[in-house]
Amino acid sequence: MADDTATSDGKISHHAPHDELPNFLALDQAVLEILGKDLKICSVNWLKPSMWSTFARIAIESSSGTQKQYFLKCATGDAGKTMLEGEFHSMFEIYKAVPSLVPRPYGYGRFWQDNAITYFLLSDFIEMSEGLPDHVELSKCVASLHCRSQSPTGKFGFFTTTCHGKICQQVAWDSNWTSFYTKLLGDALQKDLETNGRWPVLEEVSSRTLYKVIPRLIGALESGGRSVRPALIHADLWEGNIATEKGTGKIFLIDAGAYYAHSEMEIGMWRCQRHAIRDEKFKNAYLEQMSKSEPTEEWDDRNRLYCVKMNVIHSAHHRGVQERQTAFEDMCYLVNKYAPYTPHELEQRGLLNQFSRAAEAANSH
């Protein structure tokens, strides 16, 4: 991490090799416009970058002597624009519902002077502690978001494109949750195909999941007089996107790619084997705050199906990872239970050797 200090005019005096620093070495005027006038930039410290973003901590002092720190997130190109615009609106929507739950977002935009075409998001800086969040407090925070939020259209989706990681999601408004989730998962599966290439058996089982399993398993939520209330979800809620503030223990959610969804969709991520938040105590604490939707006996299967999207989009980000196989196995399990093939269909579709083994393997997920 470079230790870079900015002067009051926003220029950075850095003390690290150039290749450790981002391409933009000045606090752009577009950021200063959001910060406001009559303040002194005390420092700008560039933090460790992620795979597709760069971060900085900005310390300022107002004319009255008040000191404050801000968090700056930057990304480049059209993809960076979409990602940060979606993240800003996601965080602001959460902020409107539960202001204490996210670092306050102040604005986003494009640097005025930058040949690389850099976009940014500005919010409060949170000094984070290490380790997992308290499971009880986290469950209360997440449940408060799901209960207090109100879809502005009464539908599922979001008013602008949001991203899961760096990949755009299909979040166009839809009044029907079954239809919305079909499109959401279908789009994720297509993104995975673009990253990892053809796998005919996966494609066959994916189609069966989209057009047979989802109408049965998710459709049951909206049949027999039942309905699903759209709730605002963070949509990428693993431990890396949950901050516990040093000194206070207060929990903040960060890096959201939000949309209005069935609230149970949120904790599909908590089933993923790659995340420490898969610990049963997190799920159980949440279910103490939020009751299972009817039919309750199918809750675990819905959780498995929602986890499929999380694993598929992870696979779409990272070529060749195990999560593609895991998603395949989970879909085989659900197809076998809710839309089973006949022996003839298995043979005809070339599934005879892989399908039953995959469905059996999913029992360990």
Coordinates of C-alpha atoms in Angstrom, one line a residue:
M1 CA 0.0 0.0 0.0
A2 CA 1.4 3.4 -0.9
D3 CA 1.6 6.2 1.7
D4 CA 0.6 9.2 -0.4
T5 CA -0.2 12.6 1.2
A6 CA -2.1 15.3 -0.6
T7 CA -1.6 19.0 -0.1
S8 CA -4.4 21.5 0.2
D9 CA -4.5 21.9 -3.6
G10 CA -5.3 18.2 -4.0
K11 CA -1.9 17.3 -5.5
I12 CA -0.3 14.1 -4.0
S13 CA 3.2 13.9 -2.8
H14 CA 3.9 10.1 -2.8
H15 CA 6.5 8.0 -1.1
A16 CA 6.4 4.7 -3.0
P17 CA 7.5 3.3 -6.3
H18 CA 5.3 4.6 -9.2
D19 CA 4.1 1.1 -10.1
E20 CA 2.4 0.8 -6.7
L21 CA 0.3 3.8 -7.3
P22 CA -2.9 4.3 -9.3
N23 CA -2.7 6.1 -12.6
F24 CA -4.5 9.2 -11.2
L25 CA -2.3 11.0 -8.7
A26 CA -4.4 14.1 -8.0
L27 CA -7.7 14.5 -6.2
D28 CA -9.8 15.5 -9.2
Q29 CA -11.9 18.6 -9.2
A30 CA -15.0 16.5 -9.7
V31 CA -14.4 15.0 -6.2
L32 CA -13.6 18.4 -4.7
E33 CA -17.0 19.7 -6.0
I34 CA -18.8 17.0 -4.0
L35 CA -16.6 17.5 -0.9
G36 CA -17.5 21.2 -1.0
K37 CA -15.8 24.5 -0.5
D38 CA -13.9 26.0 2.5
L39 CA -12.0 22.9 3.4
K40 CA -8.5 21.8 3.6
I41 CA -7.4 18.4 2.1
C42 CA -5.1 17.0 4.8
S43 CA -4.2 13.7 3.2
V44 CA -5.1 11.2 0.5
N45 CA -4.0 7.7 1.2
W46 CA -4.3 5.2 -1.6
L47 CA -5.4 1.8 -0.3
K48 CA -4.8 -1.8 -1.5
P49 CA -6.8 -2.1 -4.8
S50 CA -9.2 -4.9 -5.7
M51 CA -9.3 -6.7 -9.0
W52 CA -11.3 -4.0 -10.7
S53 CA -11.3 -0.9 -8.4
T54 CA -8.9 1.4 -6.7
F55 CA -9.6 3.0 -3.3
A56 CA -8.4 6.0 -1.3
R57 CA -9.0 7.5 2.2
I58 CA -9.4 11.3 2.1
A59 CA -8.9 13.3 5.3
I60 CA -10.2 16.9 5.3
E61 CA -10.5 19.8 7.8
S62 CA -13.4 22.3 7.5
S63 CA -13.0 26.0 8.0
S64 CA -14.4 25.5 11.5
G65 CA -11.7 23.0 12.3
T66 CA -13.8 19.9 12.1
Q67 CA -12.0 16.8 10.8
K68 CA -13.6 14.1 8.7
Q69 CA -12.6 11.1 6.6
Y70 CA -14.1 10.0 3.3
F71 CA -13.8 6.9 1.2
L72 CA -13.2 7.2 -2.6
K73 CA -13.7 4.2 -4.9
C74 CA -12.5 4.5 -8.5
A75 CA -12.9 2.4 -11.7
T76 CA -12.3 3.0 -15.3
G77 CA -14.2 2.7 -18.6
D78 CA -17.8 2.0 -19.4
A79 CA -17.8 -1.0 -17.1
G80 CA -16.5 1.1 -14.3
K81 CA -19.2 3.7 -15.0
T82 CA -22.0 1.1 -14.8
M83 CA -20.6 -0.6 -11.7
L84 CA -20.1 2.6 -9.7
E85 CA -23.4 4.2 -10.8
G86 CA -25.2 1.1 -9.8
E87 CA -23.4 0.8 -6.5
F88 CA -24.1 4.5 -5.6
H89 CA -27.8 4.1 -6.2
S90 CA -27.8 0.8 -4.4
M91 CA -26.1 2.3 -1.3
F92 CA -28.3 5.4 -1.4
E93 CA -31.5 3.2 -1.6
I94 CA -30.3 1.3 1.4
Y95 CA -29.4 4.5 3.2
K96 CA -32.9 5.9 2.6
A97 CA -34.4 2.7 4.1
V98 CA -32.0 2.3 7.0
P99 CA -29.6 5.2 7.3
S100 CA -27.5 3.6 9.9
L101 CA -26.8 0.5 7.9
V102 CA -24.3 1.8 5.2
P103 CA -21.6 4.5 5.1
R104 CA -23.3 7.6 3.9
P105 CA -23.0 7.9 0.1
Y106 CA -22.4 11.5 -1.1
G107 CA -22.1 11.2 -4.9
Y108 CA -20.5 9.6 -7.9
G109 CA -19.3 10.9 -11.2
R110 CA -16.4 11.1 -13.7
F111 CA -13.1 12.7 -13.2
W112 CA -12.8 15.9 -15.1
Q113 CA -9.2 15.5 -16.0
D114 CA -8.2 11.9 -16.8
N115 CA -7.3 10.3 -20.1
A116 CA -8.2 6.9 -18.8
I117 CA -11.9 7.9 -18.3
T118 CA -12.1 7.2 -14.5
Y119 CA -15.3 7.2 -12.5
F120 CA -15.7 7.5 -8.8
L121 CA -18.0 7.0 -5.8
L122 CA -17.6 9.1 -2.6
S123 CA -18.9 8.0 0.8
D124 CA -18.0 8.1 4.5
F125 CA -14.9 6.2 5.6
I126 CA -15.4 3.4 8.1
E127 CA -12.4 2.1 10.1
M128 CA -13.0 -1.6 10.0
S129 CA -12.0 -4.3 12.5
E130 CA -10.9 -7.8 11.4
G131 CA -13.0 -10.9 11.6
L132 CA -16.6 -12.0 11.1
P133 CA -19.5 -9.7 12.2
D134 CA -21.6 -10.6 15.3
H135 CA -24.3 -13.0 13.8
V136 CA -27.1 -11.7 16.0
E137 CA -26.5 -8.1 15.3
L138 CA -26.0 -8.8 11.6
S139 CA -29.3 -10.6 11.4
K140 CA -31.1 -7.7 13.0
C141 CA -29.5 -5.3 10.6
V142 CA -30.4 -7.3 7.5
A143 CA -33.9 -8.0 8.7
S144 CA -34.5 -4.3 9.3
L145 CA -33.6 -3.6 5.7
H146 CA -35.9 -6.3 4.4
C147 CA -38.8 -5.1 6.6
R148 CA -38.5 -1.3 6.2
S149 CA -37.8 -1.0 2.5
Q150 CA -40.6 -0.4 0.0
S151 CA -40.3 -0.9 -3.7
P152 CA -41.1 2.4 -5.4
T153 CA -43.1 0.5 -8.1
G154 CA -44.4 -2.3 -6.0
K155 CA -42.4 -4.6 -8.3
F156 CA -39.2 -6.7 -8.2
G157 CA -36.1 -5.2 -9.8
F158 CA -34.3 -1.8 -9.7
F159 CA -34.5 1.5 -11.5
T160 CA -31.0 1.3 -12.8
T161 CA -28.5 -1.4 -13.8
T162 CA -26.6 -2.9 -10.8
C163 CA -23.7 -5.2 -10.8
H164 CA -22.8 -8.4 -8.9
G165 CA -19.0 -7.8 -8.7
K166 CA -18.2 -6.3 -12.0
I167 CA -20.9 -8.1 -14.0
C168 CA -24.2 -6.4 -14.8
Q169 CA -27.4 -8.0 -13.5
Q170 CA -30.8 -8.4 -15.2
V171 CA -32.9 -6.2 -12.8
A172 CA -35.6 -4.8 -15.1
W173 CA -38.9 -4.3 -13.2
D174 CA -41.2 -7.3 -13.1
S175 CA -44.4 -7.7 -11.1
N176 CA -43.9 -11.4 -10.7
W177 CA -41.0 -12.9 -8.6
T178 CA -41.0 -16.2 -10.5
S179 CA -40.6 -14.4 -13.8
F180 CA -37.9 -12.0 -12.4
Y181 CA -35.8 -14.8 -10.9
T182 CA -36.0 -16.8 -14.2
K183 CA -34.5 -13.8 -16.1
L184 CA -32.0 -13.1 -13.4
L185 CA -30.6 -16.6 -13.3
G186 CA -30.9 -17.1 -17.0
D187 CA -28.8 -14.0 -17.6
A188 CA -26.2 -15.2 -15.1
L189 CA -26.0 -18.6 -16.8
Q190 CA -25.4 -16.8 -20.1
K191 CA -22.6 -14.8 -18.6
D192 CA -21.0 -18.0 -17.3
L193 CA -21.3 -19.6 -20.7
E194 CA -19.4 -16.6 -22.2
T195 CA -16.6 -16.9 -19.6
N196 CA -16.3 -20.7 -19.4
G197 CA -17.5 -22.0 -22.8
R198 CA -20.0 -24.7 -23.8
W199 CA -20.9 -27.6 -21.5
P200 CA -24.0 -29.2 -23.1
V201 CA -25.0 -31.2 -20.1
L202 CA -25.0 -28.1 -17.9
E203 CA -26.9 -26.2 -20.6
E204 CA -29.6 -28.9 -20.7
V205 CA -30.0 -29.0 -16.9
S206 CA -30.0 -25.2 -16.7
S207 CA -32.9 -25.1 -19.2
R208 CA -34.8 -27.6 -17.2
T209 CA -34.2 -25.5 -14.0
L210 CA -35.3 -22.3 -15.6
Y211 CA -38.4 -23.6 -17.3
K212 CA -39.5 -26.5 -15.0
V213 CA -38.0 -26.1 -11.5
I214 CA -38.4 -22.4 -11.1
P215 CA -42.1 -22.3 -12.1
R216 CA -42.7 -25.1 -9.6
L217 CA -40.5 -24.2 -6.7
I218 CA -40.6 -20.4 -6.8
G219 CA -44.0 -20.4 -8.4
A220 CA -45.4 -22.0 -5.2
L221 CA -44.6 -18.7 -3.4
E222 CA -47.1 -17.0 -5.6
S223 CA -49.9 -19.6 -5.8
G224 CA -52.8 -20.7 -3.6
G225 CA -53.4 -17.2 -2.5
R226 CA -49.8 -16.6 -1.5
S227 CA -47.7 -13.6 -2.6
V228 CA -44.2 -12.3 -2.2
R229 CA -43.5 -8.8 -1.0
P230 CA -40.6 -7.1 -2.8
A231 CA -37.8 -6.3 -0.3
L232 CA -34.6 -4.4 -0.9
I233 CA -31.6 -6.7 -0.7
H234 CA -27.9 -6.0 -0.7
A235 CA -27.5 -8.9 -3.2
D236 CA -23.8 -9.6 -2.6
L237 CA -23.8 -10.1 1.2
W238 CA -20.8 -12.1 2.1
E239 CA -18.3 -11.3 4.9
G240 CA -16.1 -9.3 2.6
N241 CA -19.0 -6.8 2.1
I242 CA -19.8 -6.5 5.8
A243 CA -17.8 -4.0 7.9
T244 CA -17.6 -3.9 11.7
E245 CA -16.5 -0.5 12.9
K246 CA -13.5 -0.4 15.2
G247 CA -14.4 0.9 18.6
T248 CA -18.1 0.8 18.3
G249 CA -18.8 -2.7 16.9
K250 CA -21.4 -1.1 14.6
I251 CA -22.2 -3.1 11.5
F252 CA -22.2 -1.5 8.0
L253 CA -22.9 -3.1 4.6
I254 CA -20.7 -2.1 1.7
D255 CA -20.3 -2.7 -2.0
A256 CA -24.0 -3.4 -2.7
G257 CA -25.5 -4.4 -6.0
A258 CA -29.1 -4.0 -4.8
Y259 CA -32.5 -4.8 -6.2
Y260 CA -36.0 -5.5 -4.8
A261 CA -36.4 -9.2 -4.4
H262 CA -37.9 -12.0 -2.3
S263 CA -36.1 -11.4 1.0
E264 CA -34.9 -15.0 1.2
M265 CA -32.7 -14.4 -1.9
E266 CA -30.3 -12.4 0.3
I267 CA -29.1 -15.4 2.2
G268 CA -28.6 -17.7 -0.8
M269 CA -25.0 -16.3 -0.6
W270 CA -24.7 -17.7 2.9
R271 CA -24.9 -21.3 1.6
C272 CA -21.8 -20.8 -0.6
Q273 CA -18.9 -23.1 0.5
R274 CA -16.3 -20.4 -0.2
H275 CA -17.6 -18.0 2.4
A276 CA -17.1 -18.1 6.2
I277 CA -20.6 -16.7 6.6
R278 CA -21.9 -20.2 5.6
D279 CA -21.7 -21.0 9.3
E280 CA -25.2 -22.1 10.3
K281 CA -25.4 -19.6 13.1
F282 CA -25.8 -16.8 10.6
K283 CA -28.7 -18.4 8.8
N284 CA -30.4 -19.4 12.1
A285 CA -30.0 -15.9 13.6
Y286 CA -31.7 -14.5 10.5
L287 CA -34.5 -16.9 10.6
E288 CA -35.2 -15.9 14.2
Q289 CA -35.8 -12.4 12.8
M290 CA -37.6 -13.3 9.6
S291 CA -40.0 -16.2 9.3
K292 CA -39.7 -18.6 6.4
S293 CA -42.1 -18.0 3.5
E294 CA -44.8 -20.6 2.8
P295 CA -44.4 -23.3 1.9
T296 CA -41.9 -23.5 4.7
E297 CA -41.1 -27.2 4.0
E298 CA -39.5 -26.0 0.7
W299 CA -37.3 -23.3 2.3
D300 CA -34.0 -25.2 2.1
D301 CA -34.6 -26.0 -1.6
R302 CA -35.4 -22.4 -2.3
N303 CA -32.2 -21.5 -0.5
R304 CA -30.3 -24.0 -2.7
L305 CA -31.8 -22.5 -5.8
Y306 CA -31.0 -18.9 -4.8
C307 CA -27.4 -20.1 -4.1
V308 CA -27.2 -21.4 -7.7
K309 CA -27.3 -17.8 -8.9
M310 CA -24.5 -16.8 -6.5
N311 CA -22.2 -19.7 -7.6
V312 CA -23.0 -19.2 -11.3
I313 CA -22.1 -15.5 -11.2
H314 CA -18.9 -16.3 -9.3
S315 CA -18.0 -18.8 -12.0
A316 CA -18.7 -16.1 -14.6
H317 CA -16.1 -13.9 -12.9
H318 CA -13.4 -16.6 -12.6
R319 CA -12.8 -19.1 -15.4
G320 CA -12.5 -22.7 -14.3
V321 CA -13.5 -22.5 -10.7
Q322 CA -15.3 -25.3 -8.7
E323 CA -18.5 -23.2 -8.3
R324 CA -19.6 -24.1 -11.8
Q325 CA -19.6 -27.8 -10.9
T326 CA -21.4 -27.0 -7.6
A327 CA -24.1 -25.1 -9.4
F328 CA -24.5 -27.9 -11.8
E329 CA -24.9 -30.4 -9.0
D330 CA -27.4 -28.3 -7.2
M331 CA -29.5 -27.9 -10.3
C332 CA -29.4 -31.7 -10.9
Y333 CA -30.6 -32.2 -7.3
L334 CA -33.5 -29.8 -7.8
V335 CA -34.4 -31.1 -11.2
N336 CA -34.5 -34.7 -9.8
K337 CA -36.8 -33.5 -7.0
Y338 CA -39.2 -31.1 -8.8
A339 CA -39.0 -31.9 -12.5
P340 CA -37.4 -35.4 -12.9
Y341 CA -36.4 -36.9 -16.2
T342 CA -37.7 -40.2 -17.2
P343 CA -35.0 -42.9 -17.8
H344 CA -35.6 -42.5 -21.5
E345 CA -35.1 -38.7 -21.3
L346 CA -31.9 -39.1 -19.5
E347 CA -30.6 -41.4 -22.1
Q348 CA -31.9 -39.3 -25.0
R349 CA -30.3 -36.1 -23.6
G350 CA -26.9 -37.8 -22.8
L351 CA -27.4 -37.4 -19.1
L352 CA -27.4 -41.0 -18.0
N353 CA -23.8 -41.0 -16.7
Q354 CA -23.6 -37.6 -15.1
F355 CA -27.0 -36.7 -13.8
S356 CA -27.5 -39.1 -10.9
R357 CA -24.0 -38.7 -9.7
A358 CA -24.3 -34.9 -9.7
A359 CA -27.6 -35.0 -7.9
E360 CA -26.2 -37.3 -5.2
A361 CA -23.1 -35.1 -4.8
A362 CA -25.3 -32.1 -4.1
N363 CA -26.4 -33.7 -0.8
S364 CA -23.1 -32.5 0.7
H365 CA -23.7 -28.8 -0.2

